[in-house]
GROMACS .gro file of C-alpha atoms in nm:
model
  264
    1MET     CA    1   0.000   0.000   0.000
    2LEU     CA    2   0.281   0.238   0.089
    3LEU     CA    3   0.456   0.156  -0.237
    4SER     CA    4   0.137   0.232  -0.433
    5LEU     CA    5   0.106   0.574  -0.268
    6ARG     CA    6   0.464   0.652  -0.356
    7ILE     CA    7   0.390   0.576  -0.720
    8ILE     CA    8   0.049   0.744  -0.744
    9THR     CA    9   0.141   1.068  -0.565
   10PRO     CA   10   0.403   1.181  -0.822
   11LEU     CA   11   0.154   1.106  -1.099
   12PHE     CA   12  -0.103   1.341  -0.946
   13VAL     CA   13   0.164   1.607  -0.905
   14LEU     CA   14   0.270   1.563  -1.268
   15LEU     CA   15  -0.087   1.589  -1.396
   16ALA     CA   16  -0.148   1.899  -1.186
   17GLY     CA   17   0.170   2.056  -1.327
   18VAL     CA   18   0.057   1.985  -1.685
   19GLN     CA   19  -0.283   2.144  -1.626
   20ALA     CA   20  -0.125   2.454  -1.471
   21GLU     CA   21   0.151   2.477  -1.728
   22PHE     CA   22   0.016   2.795  -1.891
   23VAL     CA   23  -0.106   3.080  -1.675
   24THR     CA   24  -0.258   3.232  -1.989
   25ASN     CA   25  -0.515   2.952  -1.982
   26LYS     CA   26  -0.695   3.163  -1.719
   27CYS     CA   27  -0.792   3.402  -1.996
   28ASN     CA   28  -1.134   3.312  -2.129
   29LEU     CA   29  -1.137   3.375  -2.502
   30ILE     CA   30  -1.466   3.497  -2.648
   31SER     CA   31  -1.418   3.307  -2.975
   32GLN     CA   32  -1.221   3.008  -2.834
   33SER     CA   33  -0.994   3.018  -3.138
   34ASP     CA   34  -0.679   2.804  -3.152
   35SER     CA   35  -0.486   3.087  -3.319
   36GLU     CA   36  -0.585   3.326  -3.040
   37ARG     CA   37  -0.487   3.069  -2.778
   38LYS     CA   38  -0.143   3.039  -2.936
   39ALA     CA   39  -0.115   3.418  -2.939
   40LEU     CA   40  -0.187   3.421  -2.565
   41GLN     CA   41   0.076   3.155  -2.499
   42LEU     CA   42   0.338   3.393  -2.643
   43LEU     CA   43   0.260   3.621  -2.347
   44GLU     CA   44   0.335   3.351  -2.090
   45PRO     CA   45   0.666   3.514  -1.981
   46LEU     CA   46   0.471   3.830  -1.889
   47THR     CA   47   0.227   3.664  -1.650
   48ASN     CA   48   0.217   3.693  -1.269
   49GLN     CA   49   0.326   4.058  -1.260
   50ASN     CA   50   0.152   4.395  -1.248
   51PHE     CA   51   0.239   4.666  -1.501
   52THR     CA   52   0.155   5.021  -1.400
   53ALA     CA   53   0.138   5.351  -1.586
   54LYS     CA   54   0.011   5.699  -1.502
   55GLY     CA   55  -0.246   5.863  -1.725
   56PRO     CA   56  -0.237   6.218  -1.864
   57GLY     CA   57  -0.214   6.468  -1.580
   58GLU     CA   58  -0.121   6.181  -1.347
   59GLU     CA   59  -0.476   6.183  -1.214
   60TYR     CA   60  -0.518   5.808  -1.254
   61LEU     CA   61  -0.295   5.506  -1.220
   62TYR     CA   62  -0.359   5.215  -1.456
   63ILE     CA   63  -0.272   4.860  -1.351
   64PHE     CA   64  -0.246   4.579  -1.608
   65GLN     CA   65  -0.183   4.208  -1.575
   66VAL     CA   66  -0.174   3.932  -1.836
   67CYS     CA   67  -0.448   3.681  -1.755
   68GLY     CA   68  -0.438   3.768  -1.387
   69ASP     CA   69  -0.610   3.981  -1.124
   70ALA     CA   70  -0.478   4.334  -1.180
   71GLY     CA   71  -0.442   4.518  -0.852
   72GLY     CA   72  -0.581   4.213  -0.672
   73ILE     CA   73  -0.930   4.265  -0.818
   74LYS     CA   74  -1.086   3.935  -0.920
   75ASP     CA   75  -1.125   3.875  -1.294
   76ALA     CA   76  -1.002   4.227  -1.375
   77GLY     CA   77  -0.725   4.235  -1.632
   78LEU     CA   78  -0.690   4.614  -1.629
   79VAL     CA   79  -0.812   4.864  -1.369
   80GLN     CA   80  -0.804   5.240  -1.321
   81GLN     CA   81  -0.709   5.365  -0.976
   82SER     CA   82  -0.780   5.724  -0.868
   83LYS     CA   83  -0.575   5.920  -0.617
   84GLY     CA   84  -0.838   5.846  -0.356
   85GLY     CA   85  -0.784   5.473  -0.403
   86LYS     CA   86  -1.106   5.404  -0.596
   87HIS     CA   87  -1.077   5.130  -0.859
   88VAL     CA   88  -1.266   5.123  -1.188
   89ARG     CA   89  -1.267   4.799  -1.384
   90ILE     CA   90  -1.160   4.875  -1.743
   91GLY     CA   91  -1.164   4.520  -1.877
   92ASN     CA   92  -1.186   4.157  -1.766
   93TYR     CA   93  -0.958   3.875  -1.873
   94THR     CA   94  -1.267   3.652  -1.863
   95LYS     CA   95  -1.367   3.826  -2.187
   96THR     CA   96  -1.053   3.825  -2.395
   97ARG     CA   97  -0.958   3.847  -2.758
   98ALA     CA   98  -0.605   3.826  -2.901
   99ILE     CA   99  -0.454   3.904  -3.241
  100ARG     CA  100  -0.102   3.797  -3.326
  101GLY     CA  101   0.146   3.957  -3.563
  102SER     CA  102   0.507   3.885  -3.657
  103ASP     CA  103   0.647   4.066  -3.353
  104TRP     CA  104   0.342   4.189  -3.163
  105VAL     CA  105   0.023   4.075  -2.991
  106LEU     CA  106  -0.289   4.291  -2.961
  107LEU     CA  107  -0.484   4.199  -2.649
  108PHE     CA  108  -0.849   4.298  -2.589
  109TYR     CA  109  -1.009   4.304  -2.245
  110GLU     CA  110  -1.386   4.362  -2.255
  111GLY     CA  111  -1.673   4.364  -2.006
  112GLY     CA  112  -1.551   4.653  -1.789
  113GLU     CA  113  -1.771   4.884  -1.584
  114ASN     CA  114  -2.022   5.094  -1.777
  115TYR     CA  115  -1.955   5.457  -1.858
  116GLU     CA  116  -2.160   5.688  -1.638
  117SER     CA  117  -2.271   5.951  -1.889
  118HIS     CA  118  -2.103   5.917  -2.230
  119CYS     CA  119  -2.042   5.641  -2.488
  120SER     CA  120  -2.409   5.546  -2.451
  121LYS     CA  121  -2.319   5.402  -2.107
  122GLU     CA  122  -2.165   5.098  -2.272
  123PRO     CA  123  -1.915   4.875  -2.090
  124ARG     CA  124  -1.554   4.991  -2.089
  125ARG     CA  125  -1.294   4.792  -2.277
  126ALA     CA  126  -0.916   4.806  -2.315
  127MET     CA  127  -0.676   4.733  -2.598
  128ILE     CA  128  -0.314   4.659  -2.509
  129MET     CA  129  -0.057   4.655  -2.790
  130ILE     CA  130   0.231   4.434  -2.675
  131SER     CA  131   0.526   4.492  -2.908
  132CYS     CA  132   0.878   4.358  -2.945
  133SER     CA  133   1.149   4.584  -2.806
  134THR     CA  134   1.525   4.550  -2.776
  135SER     CA  135   1.516   4.703  -2.428
  136THR     CA  136   1.548   4.468  -2.133
  137LYS     CA  137   1.286   4.666  -1.939
  138ASN     CA  138   0.912   4.617  -1.983
  139GLU     CA  139   0.769   4.965  -2.047
  140PHE     CA  140   0.394   5.008  -2.002
  141SER     CA  141   0.230   5.335  -2.108
  142VAL     CA  142  -0.110   5.492  -2.170
  143VAL     CA  143  -0.175   5.601  -2.530
  144LEU     CA  144  -0.528   5.742  -2.517
  145GLU     CA  145  -0.888   5.704  -2.405
  146ASP     CA  146  -1.120   5.736  -2.703
  147ASN     CA  147  -1.453   5.826  -2.538
  148GLN     CA  148  -1.574   6.118  -2.749
  149LYS     CA  149  -1.831   5.919  -2.946
  150ASP     CA  150  -2.156   5.738  -2.894
  151GLN     CA  151  -2.027   5.381  -2.904
  152ASP     CA  152  -1.720   5.161  -2.947
  153CYS     CA  153  -1.516   5.363  -2.700
  154TYR     CA  154  -1.192   5.214  -2.577
  155TYR     CA  155  -0.869   5.263  -2.381
  156LEU     CA  156  -0.544   5.205  -2.568
  157PHE     CA  157  -0.218   5.102  -2.396
  158GLU     CA  158   0.128   4.995  -2.509
  159LEU     CA  159   0.365   4.744  -2.354
  160ASP     CA  160   0.715   4.714  -2.502
  161SER     CA  161   0.900   4.397  -2.409
  162ASN     CA  162   1.178   4.181  -2.552
  163LEU     CA  163   1.000   3.870  -2.423
  164VAL     CA  164   0.765   3.866  -2.723
  165CYS     CA  165   1.037   3.907  -2.984
  166PRO     CA  166   1.056   3.619  -3.232
  167VAL     CA  167   1.345   3.380  -3.196
  168ILE     CA  168   1.579   3.413  -3.495
  169PRO     CA  169   1.751   3.079  -3.563
  170SER     CA  170   2.125   3.095  -3.602
  171LYS     CA  171   2.249   2.989  -3.944
  172LEU     CA  172   2.610   2.878  -3.956
  173SER     CA  173   2.785   2.770  -4.271
  174SER     CA  174   2.975   2.444  -4.289
  175GLY     CA  175   3.303   2.637  -4.292
  176SER     CA  176   3.210   2.819  -3.971
  177ILE     CA  177   3.121   2.490  -3.804
  178ILE     CA  178   3.455   2.339  -3.907
  179LEU     CA  179   3.643   2.642  -3.773
  180ILE     CA  180   3.455   2.623  -3.443
  181ILE     CA  181   3.539   2.254  -3.410
  182VAL     CA  182   3.907   2.320  -3.493
  183PHE     CA  183   3.935   2.601  -3.239
  184CYS     CA  184   3.762   2.392  -2.972
  185CYS     CA  185   3.998   2.100  -3.033
  186LEU     CA  186   4.296   2.336  -3.026
  187ALA     CA  187   4.179   2.488  -2.697
  188VAL     CA  188   4.135   2.141  -2.543
  189TYR     CA  189   4.479   2.034  -2.671
  190LEU     CA  190   4.657   2.340  -2.533
  191THR     CA  191   4.476   2.342  -2.199
  192GLY     CA  192   4.505   1.967  -2.139
  193GLY     CA  193   4.866   1.956  -2.253
  194PHE     CA  194   4.964   2.252  -2.036
  195LEU     CA  195   4.804   2.099  -1.727
  196TYR     CA  196   4.966   1.760  -1.796
  197GLN     CA  197   5.311   1.909  -1.845
  198ARG     CA  198   5.284   2.125  -1.536
  199LEU     CA  199   5.111   1.892  -1.290
  200VAL     CA  200   5.229   1.546  -1.401
  201VAL     CA  201   5.562   1.600  -1.570
  202GLY     CA  202   5.656   1.899  -1.354
  203ALA     CA  203   5.776   2.114  -1.642
  204LYS     CA  204   5.852   2.482  -1.597
  205GLY     CA  205   5.861   2.783  -1.827
  206VAL     CA  206   5.813   2.728  -2.198
  207GLU     CA  207   5.854   2.353  -2.150
  208GLN     CA  208   5.499   2.351  -2.016
  209PHE     CA  209   5.382   2.395  -2.374
  210PRO     CA  210   5.259   2.056  -2.503
  211ASN     CA  211   5.502   1.883  -2.741
  212TYR     CA  212   5.745   2.171  -2.705
  213ALA     CA  213   6.033   1.980  -2.868
  214PHE     CA  214   5.829   1.910  -3.181
  215TRP     CA  215   5.691   2.264  -3.218
  216SER     CA  216   6.032   2.419  -3.159
  217GLU     CA  217   6.164   2.223  -3.461
  218ILE     CA  218   5.864   2.281  -3.685
  219GLY     CA  219   6.041   2.564  -3.868
  220HIS     CA  220   6.347   2.354  -3.947
  221LEU     CA  221   6.133   2.058  -4.050
  222SER     CA  222   5.928   2.277  -4.284
  223ALA     CA  223   6.244   2.420  -4.439
  224ASP     CA  224   6.389   2.072  -4.490
  225GLY     CA  225   6.068   1.955  -4.654
  226CYS     CA  226   6.058   2.255  -4.883
  227ASP     CA  227   6.425   2.206  -4.970
  228PHE     CA  228   6.367   1.839  -5.048
  229VAL     CA  229   6.065   1.907  -5.273
  230CYS     CA  230   6.175   2.226  -5.447
  231ARG     CA  231   6.551   2.174  -5.480
  232SER     CA  232   6.781   1.901  -5.620
  233ARG     CA  233   7.073   1.802  -5.401
  234GLY     CA  234   7.248   1.593  -5.674
  235ASN     CA  235   7.547   1.709  -5.882
  236ARG     CA  236   7.431   1.930  -6.160
  237GLU     CA  237   7.603   1.860  -6.493
  238GLU     CA  238   7.551   2.058  -6.805
  239ALA     CA  239   7.458   1.866  -7.113
  240PRO     CA  240   7.749   1.820  -7.354
  241THR     CA  241   7.756   2.047  -7.657
  242TYR     CA  242   7.859   1.773  -7.899
  243ARG     CA  243   7.783   1.409  -7.898
  244GLY     CA  244   8.061   1.179  -7.814
  245VAL     CA  245   8.247   1.432  -7.610
  246GLY     CA  246   8.304   1.312  -7.261
  247THR     CA  247   8.197   1.522  -6.973
  248GLU     CA  248   8.492   1.426  -6.756
  249PRO     CA  249   8.748   1.700  -6.723
  250LEU     CA  250   9.050   1.642  -6.943
  251GLY     CA  251   9.378   1.586  -6.776
  252GLU     CA  252   9.666   1.822  -6.825
  253GLU     CA  253   9.832   1.748  -7.159
  254PRO     CA  254  10.207   1.712  -7.163
  255GLU     CA  255  10.389   2.011  -7.294
  256GLU     CA  256  10.511   1.955  -7.652
  257ARG     CA  257  10.882   2.006  -7.697
  258ASP     CA  258  10.998   2.148  -8.030
  259ASP     CA  259  11.362   2.195  -7.945
  260HIS     CA  260  11.465   1.949  -8.214
  261LEU     CA  261  11.334   2.176  -8.484
  262LEU     CA  262  11.574   2.452  -8.399
  263PRO     CA  263  11.896   2.467  -8.600
  264MET     CA  264  12.192   2.344  -8.412
   0.00000   0.00000   0.00000
């Protein structure tokens, strides 16, 4: 029985972890579209944190959270807080829409509190443009509140973050890969050889360099090889000018005496 509990308990923990893998699953999509669900999953790194921004004139503070309770208010994805501490629900993450682009996600929160006197007293809603940015800081800002019409009023916000930037795969040529492998092997050879010479052999100074005797002679060996290939060490003899004439040097001929031709 104890063994069975030990086996079953990790399974329950694993299943619970799979179900709670994406915090963005808390967002209730209006259309229940697979493409919108994938767009929400791109925002997973931005969950579990409040983003704040002050409105024009700093009269209001806006609090935003991705698929979470903004400002601790249940089901509210974006709220407006006045200086007196009053909260107005701008949009709920229980009524969400999401549109995905190449490097941005447009998030809609609907079902907020009704306007009191304008926009035909329709429910408030928020649009948050989450764009790719090279900055390491997540910058949340208020763009505008479009409420000077009878219907379809909205709040527009921007959130710049590098967490939604597309991953650009690295493309290395075969030559680059070969060079990387060569340099890695060279680094391993030098490091391992140095440690072996120093710690095992007990070498000092330049003798710690691996195979020092070989590398110190590499210049002479290269010169000998070049000399062997490019030069001829044999005796060079010029071809004879006429056939039949020996190439051996002629010995000194005896001096001819013509004394007998002189008159006595």
